[in-house]
Short mmCIF file of C-alpha atoms in Angstrom, two decimals:
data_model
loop_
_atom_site.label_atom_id
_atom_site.label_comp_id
_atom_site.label_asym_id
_atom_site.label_seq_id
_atom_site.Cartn_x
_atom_site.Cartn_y
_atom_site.Cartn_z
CA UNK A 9 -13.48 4.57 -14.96
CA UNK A 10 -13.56 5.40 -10.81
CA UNK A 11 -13.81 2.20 -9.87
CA UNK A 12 -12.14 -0.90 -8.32
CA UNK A 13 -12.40 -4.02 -9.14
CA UNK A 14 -12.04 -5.74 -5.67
CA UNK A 15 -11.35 -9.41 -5.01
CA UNK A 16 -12.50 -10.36 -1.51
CA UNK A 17 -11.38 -13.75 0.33
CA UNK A 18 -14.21 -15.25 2.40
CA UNK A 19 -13.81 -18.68 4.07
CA UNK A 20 -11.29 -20.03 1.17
CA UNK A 21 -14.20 -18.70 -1.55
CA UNK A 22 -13.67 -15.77 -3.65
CA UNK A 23 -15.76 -12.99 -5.58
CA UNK A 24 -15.07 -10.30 -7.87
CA UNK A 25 -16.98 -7.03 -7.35
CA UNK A 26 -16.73 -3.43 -8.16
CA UNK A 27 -17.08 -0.82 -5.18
CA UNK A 28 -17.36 2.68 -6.61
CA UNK A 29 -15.09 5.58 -5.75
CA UNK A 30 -16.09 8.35 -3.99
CA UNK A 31 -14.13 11.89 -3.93
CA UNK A 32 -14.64 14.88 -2.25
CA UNK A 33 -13.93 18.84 -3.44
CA UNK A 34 -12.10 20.10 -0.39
CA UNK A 35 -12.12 23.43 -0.03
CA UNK A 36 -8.59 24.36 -0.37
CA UNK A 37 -9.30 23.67 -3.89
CA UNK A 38 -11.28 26.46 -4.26
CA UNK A 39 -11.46 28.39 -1.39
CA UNK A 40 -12.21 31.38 -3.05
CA UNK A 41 -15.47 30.34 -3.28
CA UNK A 42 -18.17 30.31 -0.28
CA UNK A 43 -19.69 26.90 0.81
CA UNK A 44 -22.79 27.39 -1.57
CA UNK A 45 -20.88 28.37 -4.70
CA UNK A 46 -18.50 25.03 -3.54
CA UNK A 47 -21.30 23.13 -3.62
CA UNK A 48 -22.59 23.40 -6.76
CA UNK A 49 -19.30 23.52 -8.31
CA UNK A 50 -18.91 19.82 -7.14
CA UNK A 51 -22.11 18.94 -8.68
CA UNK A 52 -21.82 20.02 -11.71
CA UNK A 53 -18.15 18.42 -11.33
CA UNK A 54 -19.01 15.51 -10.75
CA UNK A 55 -18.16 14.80 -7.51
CA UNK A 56 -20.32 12.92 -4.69
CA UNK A 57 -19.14 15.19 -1.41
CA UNK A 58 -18.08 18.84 -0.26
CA UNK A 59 -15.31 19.42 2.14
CA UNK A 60 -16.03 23.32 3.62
CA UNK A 61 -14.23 25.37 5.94
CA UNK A 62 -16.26 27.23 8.39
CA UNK A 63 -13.31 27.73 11.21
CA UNK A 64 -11.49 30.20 9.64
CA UNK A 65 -7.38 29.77 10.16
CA UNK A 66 -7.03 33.80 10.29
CA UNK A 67 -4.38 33.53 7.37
CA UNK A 68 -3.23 36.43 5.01
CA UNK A 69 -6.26 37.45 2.59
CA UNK A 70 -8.30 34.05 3.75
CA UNK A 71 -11.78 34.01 3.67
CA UNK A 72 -13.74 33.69 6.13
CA UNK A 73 -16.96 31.28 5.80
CA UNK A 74 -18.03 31.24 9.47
CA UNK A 75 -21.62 29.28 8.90
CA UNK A 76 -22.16 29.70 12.50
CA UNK A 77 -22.57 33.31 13.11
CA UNK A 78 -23.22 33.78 8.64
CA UNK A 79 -26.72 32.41 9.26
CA UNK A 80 -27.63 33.37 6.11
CA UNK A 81 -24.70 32.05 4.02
CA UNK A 82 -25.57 28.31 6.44
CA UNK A 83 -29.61 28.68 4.84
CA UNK A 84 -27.86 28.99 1.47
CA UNK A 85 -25.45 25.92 1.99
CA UNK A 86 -28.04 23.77 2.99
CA UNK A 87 -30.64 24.94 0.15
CA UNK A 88 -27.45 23.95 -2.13
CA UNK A 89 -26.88 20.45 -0.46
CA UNK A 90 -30.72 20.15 -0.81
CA UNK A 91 -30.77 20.77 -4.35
CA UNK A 92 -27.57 18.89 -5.53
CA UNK A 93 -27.94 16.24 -2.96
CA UNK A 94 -24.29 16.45 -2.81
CA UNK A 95 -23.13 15.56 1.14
CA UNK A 96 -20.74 17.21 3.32
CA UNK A 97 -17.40 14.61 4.23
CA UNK A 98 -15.34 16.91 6.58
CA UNK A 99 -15.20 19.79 8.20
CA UNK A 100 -12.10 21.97 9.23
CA UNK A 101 -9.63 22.58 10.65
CA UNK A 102 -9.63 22.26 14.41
CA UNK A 103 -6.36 23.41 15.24
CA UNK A 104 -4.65 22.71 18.80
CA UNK A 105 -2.44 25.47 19.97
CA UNK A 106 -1.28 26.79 23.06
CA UNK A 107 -3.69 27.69 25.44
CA UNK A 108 -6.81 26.73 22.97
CA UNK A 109 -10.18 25.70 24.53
CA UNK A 110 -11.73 22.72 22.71
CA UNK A 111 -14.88 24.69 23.26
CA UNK A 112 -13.80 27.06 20.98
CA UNK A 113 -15.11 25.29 18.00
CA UNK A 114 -18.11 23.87 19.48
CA UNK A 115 -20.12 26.08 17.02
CA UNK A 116 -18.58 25.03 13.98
CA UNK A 117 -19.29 20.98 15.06
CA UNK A 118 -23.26 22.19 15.22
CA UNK A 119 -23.01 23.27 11.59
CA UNK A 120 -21.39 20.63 10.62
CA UNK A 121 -23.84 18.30 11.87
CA UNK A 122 -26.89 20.44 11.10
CA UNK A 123 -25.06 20.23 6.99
CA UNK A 124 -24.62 16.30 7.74
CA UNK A 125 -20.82 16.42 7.77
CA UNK A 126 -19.12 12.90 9.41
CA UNK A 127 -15.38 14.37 10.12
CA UNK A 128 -13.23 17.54 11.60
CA UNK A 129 -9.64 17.87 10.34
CA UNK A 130 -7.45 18.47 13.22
CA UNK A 131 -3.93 19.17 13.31
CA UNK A 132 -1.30 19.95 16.01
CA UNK A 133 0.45 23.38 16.17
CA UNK A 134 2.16 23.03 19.43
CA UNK A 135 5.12 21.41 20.94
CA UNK A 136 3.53 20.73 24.07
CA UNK A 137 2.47 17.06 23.25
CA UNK A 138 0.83 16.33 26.66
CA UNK A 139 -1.25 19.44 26.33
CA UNK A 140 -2.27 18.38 22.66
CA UNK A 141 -3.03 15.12 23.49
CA UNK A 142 -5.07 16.21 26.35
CA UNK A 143 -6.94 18.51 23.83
CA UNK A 144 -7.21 16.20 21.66
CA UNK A 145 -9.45 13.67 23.83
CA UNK A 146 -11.29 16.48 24.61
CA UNK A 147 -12.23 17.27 20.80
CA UNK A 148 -13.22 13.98 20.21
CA UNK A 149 -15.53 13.88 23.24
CA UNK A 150 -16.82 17.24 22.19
CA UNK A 151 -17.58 15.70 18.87
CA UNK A 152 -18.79 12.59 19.47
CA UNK A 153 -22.13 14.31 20.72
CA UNK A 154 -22.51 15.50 17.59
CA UNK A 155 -22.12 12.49 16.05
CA UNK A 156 -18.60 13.61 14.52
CA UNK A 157 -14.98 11.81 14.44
CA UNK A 158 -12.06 13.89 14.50
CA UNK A 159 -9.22 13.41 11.71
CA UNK A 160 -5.86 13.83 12.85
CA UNK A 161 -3.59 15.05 10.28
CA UNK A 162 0.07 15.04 10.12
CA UNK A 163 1.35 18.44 8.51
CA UNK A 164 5.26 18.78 7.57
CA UNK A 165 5.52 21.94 8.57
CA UNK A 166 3.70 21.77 12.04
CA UNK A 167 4.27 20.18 15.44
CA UNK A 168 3.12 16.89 14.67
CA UNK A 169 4.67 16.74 11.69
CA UNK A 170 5.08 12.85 10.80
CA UNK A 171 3.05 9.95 10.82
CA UNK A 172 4.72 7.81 13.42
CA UNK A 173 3.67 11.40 15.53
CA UNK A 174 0.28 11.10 14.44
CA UNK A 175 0.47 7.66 15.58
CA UNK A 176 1.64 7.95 18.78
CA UNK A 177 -0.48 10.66 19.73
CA UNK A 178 -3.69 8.19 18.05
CA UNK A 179 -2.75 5.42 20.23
CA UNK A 180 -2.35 7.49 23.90
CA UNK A 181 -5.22 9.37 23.66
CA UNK A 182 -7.37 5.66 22.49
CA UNK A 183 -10.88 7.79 21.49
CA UNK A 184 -12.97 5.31 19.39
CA UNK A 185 -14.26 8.78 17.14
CA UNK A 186 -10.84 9.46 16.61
CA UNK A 187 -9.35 8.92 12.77
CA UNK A 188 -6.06 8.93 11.20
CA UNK A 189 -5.68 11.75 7.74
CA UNK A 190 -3.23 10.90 5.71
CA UNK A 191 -2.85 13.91 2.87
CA UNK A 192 -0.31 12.50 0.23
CA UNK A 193 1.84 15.66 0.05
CA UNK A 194 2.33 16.12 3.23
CA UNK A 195 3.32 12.17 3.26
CA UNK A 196 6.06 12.82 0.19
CA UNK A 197 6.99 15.82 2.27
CA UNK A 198 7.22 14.36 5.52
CA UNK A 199 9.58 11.48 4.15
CA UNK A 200 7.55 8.85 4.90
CA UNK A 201 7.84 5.08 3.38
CA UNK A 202 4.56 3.13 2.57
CA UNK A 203 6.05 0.56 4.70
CA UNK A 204 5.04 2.15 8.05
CA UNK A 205 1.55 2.37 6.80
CA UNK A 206 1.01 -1.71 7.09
CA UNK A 207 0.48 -2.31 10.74
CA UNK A 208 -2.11 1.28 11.19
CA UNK A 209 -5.23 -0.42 12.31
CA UNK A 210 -7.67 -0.63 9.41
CA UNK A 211 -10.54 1.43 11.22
CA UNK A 212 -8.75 4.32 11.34
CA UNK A 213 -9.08 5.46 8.38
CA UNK A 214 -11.93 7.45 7.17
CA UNK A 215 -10.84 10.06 4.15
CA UNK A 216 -8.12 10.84 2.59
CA UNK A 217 -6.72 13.70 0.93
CA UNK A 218 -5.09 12.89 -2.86
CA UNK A 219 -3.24 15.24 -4.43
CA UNK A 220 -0.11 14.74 -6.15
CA UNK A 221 3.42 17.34 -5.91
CA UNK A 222 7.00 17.30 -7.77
CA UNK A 223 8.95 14.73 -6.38
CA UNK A 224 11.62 16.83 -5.45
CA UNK A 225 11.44 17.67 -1.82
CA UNK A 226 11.76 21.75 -1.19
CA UNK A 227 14.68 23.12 0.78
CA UNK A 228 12.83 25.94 2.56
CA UNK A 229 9.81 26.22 4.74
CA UNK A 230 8.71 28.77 3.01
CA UNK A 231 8.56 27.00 -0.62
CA UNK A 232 6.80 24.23 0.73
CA UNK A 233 4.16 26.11 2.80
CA UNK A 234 3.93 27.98 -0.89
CA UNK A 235 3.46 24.49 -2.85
CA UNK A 236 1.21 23.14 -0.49
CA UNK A 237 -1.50 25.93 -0.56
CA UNK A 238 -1.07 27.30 -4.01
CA UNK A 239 0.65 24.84 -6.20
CA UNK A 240 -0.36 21.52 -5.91
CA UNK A 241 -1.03 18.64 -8.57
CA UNK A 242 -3.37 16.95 -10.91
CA UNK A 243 -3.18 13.12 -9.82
CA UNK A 244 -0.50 11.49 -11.62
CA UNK A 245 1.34 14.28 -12.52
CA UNK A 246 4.11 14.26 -9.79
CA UNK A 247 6.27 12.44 -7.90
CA UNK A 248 4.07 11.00 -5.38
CA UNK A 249 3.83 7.43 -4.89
CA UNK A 250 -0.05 7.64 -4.95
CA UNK A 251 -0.33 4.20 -6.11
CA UNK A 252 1.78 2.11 -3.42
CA UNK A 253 0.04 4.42 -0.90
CA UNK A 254 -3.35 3.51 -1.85
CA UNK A 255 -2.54 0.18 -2.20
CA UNK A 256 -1.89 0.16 1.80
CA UNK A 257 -5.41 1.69 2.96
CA UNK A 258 -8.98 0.53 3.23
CA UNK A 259 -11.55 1.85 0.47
CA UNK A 260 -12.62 5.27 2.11
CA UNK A 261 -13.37 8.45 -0.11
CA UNK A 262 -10.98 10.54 -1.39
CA UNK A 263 -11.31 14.24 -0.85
CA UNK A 264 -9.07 16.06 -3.43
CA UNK A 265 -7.35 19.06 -2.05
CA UNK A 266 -5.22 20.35 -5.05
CA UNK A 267 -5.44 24.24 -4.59
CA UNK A 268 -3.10 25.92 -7.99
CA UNK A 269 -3.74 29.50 -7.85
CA UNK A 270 -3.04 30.39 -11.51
CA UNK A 271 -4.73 26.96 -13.22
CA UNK A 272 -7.88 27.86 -11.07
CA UNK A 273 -7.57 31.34 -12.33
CA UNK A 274 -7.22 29.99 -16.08
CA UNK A 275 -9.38 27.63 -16.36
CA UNK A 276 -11.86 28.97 -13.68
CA UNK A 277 -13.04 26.87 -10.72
CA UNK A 278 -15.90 24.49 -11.83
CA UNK A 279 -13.57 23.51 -14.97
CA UNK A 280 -10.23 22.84 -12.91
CA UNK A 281 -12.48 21.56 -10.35
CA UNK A 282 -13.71 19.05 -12.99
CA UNK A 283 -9.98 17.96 -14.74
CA UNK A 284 -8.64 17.75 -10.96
CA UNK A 285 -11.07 15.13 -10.81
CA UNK A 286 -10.91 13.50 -13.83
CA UNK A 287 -7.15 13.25 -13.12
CA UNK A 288 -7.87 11.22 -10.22
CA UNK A 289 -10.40 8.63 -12.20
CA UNK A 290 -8.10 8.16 -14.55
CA UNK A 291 -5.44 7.40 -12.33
CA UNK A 292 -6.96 5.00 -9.87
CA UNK A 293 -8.60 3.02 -13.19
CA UNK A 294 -4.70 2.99 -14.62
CA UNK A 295 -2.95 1.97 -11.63
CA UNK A 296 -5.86 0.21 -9.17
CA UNK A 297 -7.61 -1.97 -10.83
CA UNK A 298 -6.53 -4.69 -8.51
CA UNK A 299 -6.64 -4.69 -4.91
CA UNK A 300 -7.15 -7.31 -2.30
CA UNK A 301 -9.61 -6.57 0.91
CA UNK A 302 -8.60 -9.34 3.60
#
């Protein structure tokens, strides 16, 4: 279970193998919990990374796990990573808005490469495009020092809010740390069709962020900002076509951001933790067993 049995084409010989899969607890998942708490959670879990959140997004009642200035709560993180050997995948969210200074979060790349972290989310909240794409390059030049890529993701309910956006934006600014994030309820949201997905170059694509969501679409803003942070998912048990989706990307690991306030509150964090990820190996050994690396 969690793996894929992958059938690679060589010079007209072939060879069956099995790559493992690798998933991530993103933070959203559990957010209630600080990066040191998160990281043992995925441990005992079961999973193989931790996706934290030290820039705080100054939302209602959101906590805020600022490792850079929190040097105490940073000691702690890395004393967890140490001892579950557990590695950070991402960090976020780098948010471009109007009149932001890529500098801004220059703090939050040092942690992330002091806790070994290889990505920054990054999404667009403006509608200046030329400004975001200019702050853009500038975030991935700010990051490369630090040996970081930055993920753009497309968000339904923001500025760049599709993929051919995310795209677009990808291909002007041309940054060779730069990454495409595909989320897959934001992709059922968005409208998207797993067509579009075929001609994205390959290296793009770094993480991804599985989740699953009804398949009915909601009507208001508001209900879908609502679904997406508090009401999301096990794998499988939406509408979501997960499967085609996957079947269009490389083999990159899968960071599962699946935040449901009351099953988290049920079942308590390291349990729902544990079936979101089970939901997701059962899934991908049920539905990818099969898939061809050219």
């Amino acid at each position: 279970m969690g793996k894929w049995r992958v059938l690679l084409r060589r010079k007209n010989t072939e060879r069956l193998i099995t790559l493992k899969d690798q998933f991530s607890l993103a933070h959203l998942t559990a957010l209630a919990c600080p990066p040191p708490k998160l990281t043992y959670i995925a441990a005992r879990a079961g999973f193989d990374f931790v996706s934290i959140r030290p820039i705080c997004m100054g939302l209602k009642n959101e906590p805020n796990y600022n490792l850079a200035s929190n040097r105490k709560m940073l000691r702690q993180t890395k004393t967890a990573l140490r001892e579950t050997g557990i590695q950070v995948l991402d960090i976020e969210l780098a948010k471009i808005v109007d009149g932001m200074d890529p500098k801004q979060y220059e703090p939050a790349f040092e942690v992330g490469a002091e806790l070994g972290a290889r990505h920054v989310l990054c999404s667009v909240w403006t509608n200046d495009l030329v400004f975001a794409t200019e702050r853009f390059i500038q975030l991935c030049e700010l990051a490369k020092t630090y040996q970081l890529t930055i993920e753009l993701e497309f968000v339904p309910v923001a500025s760049v809010a599709t993929l051919e956006q995310a795209v677009s934006m990808l291909s002007t600014a041309a940054q060779d740390n730069a990454g495409l994030m595909i989320d897959s309820h934001h992709f059922h949201r968005s409208k998207e069709n797993v067509s579009d997905i075929k001609g994205i170059p390959a290296e793009w694509f770094h993480m991804f962020h599985l989740c699953d969501a009804s398949k009915e679409i909601p009507a208001s803003k508001e209900q879908m900002i609502k679904i997406m942070r508090e009401e999301r998912l096990y794998i499988g048990e939406g509408g979501v076509p997960i499967k085609e989706i996957l079947r269009e990307i490389p083999k990159i690991p899968y960071s599962l951001e699946i935040p449901h306030l009351q099953r988290a509150k049920e079942l308590g964090f390291e349990e729902y933790a544990r079936r979101c990820l089970l939901s997701a190996k059962e899934y991908i050994s049920l539905n990818l067993d099969d898939v061809n690396i050219y």
